[in-house]
Tab-separated table of C-alpha atoms in Angstrom:
chain	number	residue	atom	x	y	z
A	266	VAL	CA	-20.328	-4.703	-7.102
A	267	ASP	CA	-23.813	-5.735	-8.064
A	268	GLY	CA	-25.662	-3.408	-10.422
A	269	LEU	CA	-22.665	-0.818	-10.754
A	270	LEU	CA	-20.784	-0.250	-13.865
A	271	LEU	CA	-17.600	0.693	-13.177
A	272	ASP	CA	-15.920	3.295	-15.927
A	273	ARG	CA	-12.018	2.299	-15.864
A	274	ASP	CA	-11.117	5.379	-18.107
A	275	GLU	CA	-12.867	7.871	-15.846
A	276	PRO	CA	-10.186	8.502	-13.592
A	277	GLN	CA	-7.594	8.955	-16.259
A	278	ALA	CA	-10.292	11.340	-18.152
A	279	SER	CA	-11.008	13.542	-14.986
A	280	LEU	CA	-7.180	13.736	-14.383
A	281	ARG	CA	-6.656	14.851	-18.065
A	282	ALA	CA	-9.146	17.330	-18.043
A	283	ALA	CA	-8.452	18.734	-14.424
A	284	LEU	CA	-4.780	19.054	-15.893
A	285	SER	CA	-5.330	20.690	-19.522
A	286	GLN	CA	-7.903	22.813	-17.703
A	287	ARG	CA	-5.126	23.916	-15.550
A	288	GLY	CA	-2.537	24.261	-18.505
A	289	ILE	CA	-0.474	21.582	-17.242
A	290	ARG	CA	1.472	19.736	-19.546
A	291	HIS	CA	0.905	16.040	-18.644
A	292	LEU	CA	1.503	12.675	-20.434
A	293	ASP	CA	-1.389	9.667	-19.988
A	294	LEU	CA	0.498	6.493	-20.016
A	295	LEU	CA	-2.375	4.379	-20.040
A	296	PRO	CA	-3.204	4.330	-24.078
A	297	THR	CA	0.519	3.145	-24.455
A	298	LEU	CA	0.641	0.176	-21.610
A	299	ARG	CA	-2.799	-0.527	-23.235
A	300	ALA	CA	-1.053	-0.867	-26.689
A	301	VAL	CA	1.865	-3.025	-25.615
A	302	GLU	CA	1.347	-6.617	-27.323
A	303	ALA	CA	0.245	-9.221	-25.289
A	304	ARG	CA	2.772	-12.758	-24.881
A	305	PRO	CA	1.509	-15.765	-25.745
A	306	ASP	CA	-0.338	-16.215	-22.258
A	307	GLY	CA	-2.349	-13.337	-23.205
A	308	ASP	CA	-0.953	-10.768	-20.632
A	309	ARG	CA	1.035	-7.780	-21.280
A	310	HIS	CA	3.642	-8.290	-18.457
A	311	CYS	CA	4.620	-4.537	-17.371
A	312	TYR	CA	4.393	-4.856	-13.795
A	313	LEU	CA	5.904	-6.515	-11.371
A	314	LEU	CA	4.282	-9.700	-10.141
A	315	ARG	CA	1.792	-8.597	-7.062
A	316	ASP	CA	3.019	-5.314	-7.635
A	317	THR	CA	2.111	-1.697	-8.935
A	318	HIS	CA	5.609	-0.746	-10.546
A	319	PHE	CA	7.104	-1.437	-13.648
A	320	ASN	CA	9.074	-4.090	-14.381
A	321	VAL	CA	12.078	-4.049	-17.179
A	322	ARG	CA	9.468	-4.301	-19.660
A	323	GLY	CA	6.854	-1.621	-18.912
A	324	ASN	CA	9.719	0.694	-17.861
A	325	ASP	CA	10.966	0.268	-21.385
A	326	PHE	CA	7.458	1.181	-22.756
A	327	ALA	CA	7.074	4.135	-20.481
A	328	GLY	CA	10.472	5.301	-21.102
A	329	ARG	CA	10.377	5.453	-24.798
A	330	ALA	CA	6.757	6.864	-24.552
A	331	ILE	CA	8.489	9.604	-22.285
A	332	ALA	CA	11.232	10.381	-24.354
A	333	ALA	CA	9.039	10.917	-27.476
A	334	TRP	CA	6.588	13.170	-25.559
A	335	ILE	CA	9.478	15.198	-24.199
A	336	ALA	CA	11.542	15.455	-27.705
A	337	GLY	CA	8.177	16.821	-28.879
A	338	TRP	CA	8.509	19.921	-26.735
A	339	SER	CA	9.457	22.878	-28.717
A	340	ASP	CA	10.119	25.004	-25.591
A	341	MET	CA	12.971	23.129	-23.885
A	342	PRO	CA	16.187	24.615	-23.310
A	343	GLY	CA	18.403	23.640	-26.865
A	344	ALA	CA	15.365	22.811	-28.512
A	345	ARG	CA	15.497	23.567	-32.476
C-alpha cells in the first residue's frame, strides 16, 4: 500500500504481550523459523509450496524447538 509502512513483527508482538499478560505459557516459532539457514537459492524452504503448512524441513525445526521448550518446563508431570 502506497505510503503505508507495515511492521511484520507487530502481530506476533501483540499476541505475545496478550498471552504473557494473561499468564498463558506460549512459544513463538517465528524467531526459530527465521533463524533456519537458507538453502543455496536463498530460501529457507520450511513451508509447502503455495501453502501455509510446514513441509518436512519446517516440521523438523519446529518440532525440535517445541521439544526443547517443553523440556524446559519444571512443572510437567515427571519433571526432575
